[in-house]
């Protein structure tokens, strides 16, 4: 038997081994385990603020860690930093490339980043000496669009790309520290674990992968979705991963049981999930869909317990502030809304 | 040569699968219990879940009466 044939057999055997090992620990389901918990009562939130100012579709937003400021990116070629309480624009940063798809706020509050069809991640210093916000670094190496970026610190950022890889960058030198390859389709989204030691990526190969930031290895791969994964997030305790897909479902995968625990779906929902965010306790999952709505799910019972209706076009991004006080939605209708 | 790169790609796939197969797994009952516990323990602090009293909602204008 040739080596190729041998390797193929070995791969198939390993896949069967993983399937069996997952089944061996499946002594119950989340549904059964949570049977004694009552479904959350109807969740009703109101729009408290509308952030107006962008002139085109909003593609991304990210809260600052102070739960007050947030940054949004629009294909009008601007990054806007907002004070969500006063609705004032703190910064309006013109971009070299208007084809922006993602933005991020550094945990320190000093930097913001964005990128898109220019295949680059541009870092901006908000706290420059003369008060002007300027490009600090342009991180170029990806051979495909930048779909998502998240800061680890002021010196490190992780990016995901349409070139099927993710990269950990050293911002000071502008160079790649680690490349994370393995996905067989465009990487669409990433999220960093609360302790900053892992990150997860969702891709167009319908899988989510857990990566060790320091050693560059993919530790676990989660399959089950039947289409592209567009959105991904960590459950707040860092032990589980939530994904949102074009297959109209969201799924929760537990990292330590190494398997899917539950699917959030409803026969009346037939459009893709674009974005998602868990509430502070993880009990609620807010998911944005192509049909302009946000559905709110009880994460333990997989029941829809509410909806946010108010945008006139697709909800492209959603984020819950760090203190859990509010949820922000961004839409192709060019507005951001703050809800609680 | 394509055949060489296919071979090395397949070798990498097998190495990766070995790594993923070696993960230590806990029982679903334990994982589910811990997720549930986290939700219930933090429910009180979760404003979107339990609601925010108007007075302490930073996103709402306080309606106050001034004593003239």
PDB file of N, CA, C and O in Angstrom, chain A residues 20 42-43 93 118 122 152 155 161 175 214-215 238 244 287 331:
ATOM      1  N   UNK A  20     -15.721   8.583  18.535  1.00  0.00           N
ATOM      2  CA  UNK A  20     -16.014   7.635  19.612  1.00  0.00           C
ATOM      3  C   UNK A  20     -15.707   8.237  20.974  1.00  0.00           C
ATOM      4  O   UNK A  20     -16.475   8.070  21.927  1.00  0.00           O
ATOM      5  N   UNK A  42     -39.911  36.517  29.160  1.00  0.00           N
ATOM      6  CA  UNK A  42     -39.792  37.344  27.953  1.00  0.00           C
ATOM      7  C   UNK A  42     -38.837  38.523  28.197  1.00  0.00           C
ATOM      8  O   UNK A  42     -38.996  39.269  29.143  1.00  0.00           O
ATOM      9  N   UNK A  43     -37.837  38.651  27.332  1.00  0.00           N
ATOM     10  CA  UNK A  43     -36.875  39.734  27.481  1.00  0.00           C
ATOM     11  C   UNK A  43     -37.277  40.866  26.543  1.00  0.00           C
ATOM     12  O   UNK A  43     -37.401  40.674  25.339  1.00  0.00           O
ATOM     13  N   UNK A  93     -12.440  58.978  12.051  1.00  0.00           N
ATOM     14  CA  UNK A  93     -11.149  58.720  11.416  1.00  0.00           C
ATOM     15  C   UNK A  93     -11.349  58.323   9.961  1.00  0.00           C
ATOM     16  O   UNK A  93     -11.993  57.319   9.661  1.00  0.00           O
ATOM     17  N   UNK A 118      -8.617  45.612   1.619  1.00  0.00           N
ATOM     18  CA  UNK A 118      -7.228  46.002   1.344  1.00  0.00           C
ATOM     19  C   UNK A 118      -6.247  44.938   1.864  1.00  0.00           C
ATOM     20  O   UNK A 118      -5.037  45.112   1.767  1.00  0.00           O
ATOM     21  N   UNK A 122      -4.955  48.003   9.763  1.00  0.00           N
ATOM     22  CA  UNK A 122      -4.364  49.298  10.093  1.00  0.00           C
ATOM     23  C   UNK A 122      -4.611  49.630  11.550  1.00  0.00           C
ATOM     24  O   UNK A 122      -5.740  49.511  12.030  1.00  0.00           O
ATOM     25  N   UNK A 152      -4.812  41.710  21.604  1.00  0.00           N
ATOM     26  CA  UNK A 152      -4.469  41.001  22.832  1.00  0.00           C
ATOM     27  C   UNK A 152      -3.986  42.050  23.826  1.00  0.00           C
ATOM     28  O   UNK A 152      -4.226  41.961  25.017  1.00  0.00           O
ATOM     29  N   UNK A 155       0.463  45.760  22.072  1.00  0.00           N
ATOM     30  CA  UNK A 155       1.576  45.305  21.228  1.00  0.00           C
ATOM     31  C   UNK A 155       1.264  44.073  20.392  1.00  0.00           C
ATOM     32  O   UNK A 155       2.066  43.685  19.542  1.00  0.00           O
ATOM     33  N   UNK A 161      -8.570  36.031   8.092  1.00  0.00           N
ATOM     34  CA  UNK A 161      -8.596  36.487   6.708  1.00  0.00           C
ATOM     35  C   UNK A 161      -9.281  35.533   5.751  1.00  0.00           C
ATOM     36  O   UNK A 161      -9.405  34.336   5.995  1.00  0.00           O
ATOM     37  N   UNK A 175       5.402  42.998  12.234  1.00  0.00           N
ATOM     38  CA  UNK A 175       5.658  41.688  11.610  1.00  0.00           C
ATOM     39  C   UNK A 175       4.785  40.591  12.212  1.00  0.00           C
ATOM     40  O   UNK A 175       4.256  40.726  13.303  1.00  0.00           O
ATOM     41  N   UNK A 214       0.093  30.936  22.092  1.00  0.00           N
ATOM     42  CA  UNK A 214       1.549  30.886  22.237  1.00  0.00           C
ATOM     43  C   UNK A 214       2.214  29.837  21.358  1.00  0.00           C
ATOM     44  O   UNK A 214       3.237  30.111  20.754  1.00  0.00           O
ATOM     45  N   UNK A 215       1.662  28.610  21.280  1.00  0.00           N
ATOM     46  CA  UNK A 215       2.383  27.609  20.483  1.00  0.00           C
ATOM     47  C   UNK A 215       1.869  27.464  19.057  1.00  0.00           C
ATOM     48  O   UNK A 215       2.426  26.708  18.259  1.00  0.00           O
ATOM     49  N   UNK A 238     -15.289  31.330  29.394  1.00  0.00           N
ATOM     50  CA  UNK A 238     -14.191  30.858  28.562  1.00  0.00           C
ATOM     51  C   UNK A 238     -14.200  29.364  28.296  1.00  0.00           C
ATOM     52  O   UNK A 238     -13.293  28.837  27.646  1.00  0.00           O
ATOM     53  N   UNK A 244     -22.358  31.278  14.943  1.00  0.00           N
ATOM     54  CA  UNK A 244     -23.566  31.642  14.200  1.00  0.00           C
ATOM     55  C   UNK A 244     -23.273  31.412  12.723  1.00  0.00           C
ATOM     56  O   UNK A 244     -22.190  31.769  12.252  1.00  0.00           O
ATOM     57  N   UNK A 287     -28.395  37.306  18.828  1.00  0.00           N
ATOM     58  CA  UNK A 287     -27.877  36.973  17.501  1.00  0.00           C
ATOM     59  C   UNK A 287     -28.558  37.815  16.434  1.00  0.00           C
ATOM     60  O   UNK A 287     -29.790  37.917  16.414  1.00  0.00           O
ATOM     61  N   UNK A 331     -25.953  48.325  11.784  1.00  0.00           N
ATOM     62  CA  UNK A 331     -26.715  47.816  10.648  1.00  0.00           C
ATOM     63  C   UNK A 331     -26.302  48.418   9.320  1.00  0.00           C
ATOM     64  O   UNK A 331     -25.684  49.470   9.244  1.00  0.00           O
TER      65      UNK A 331
END
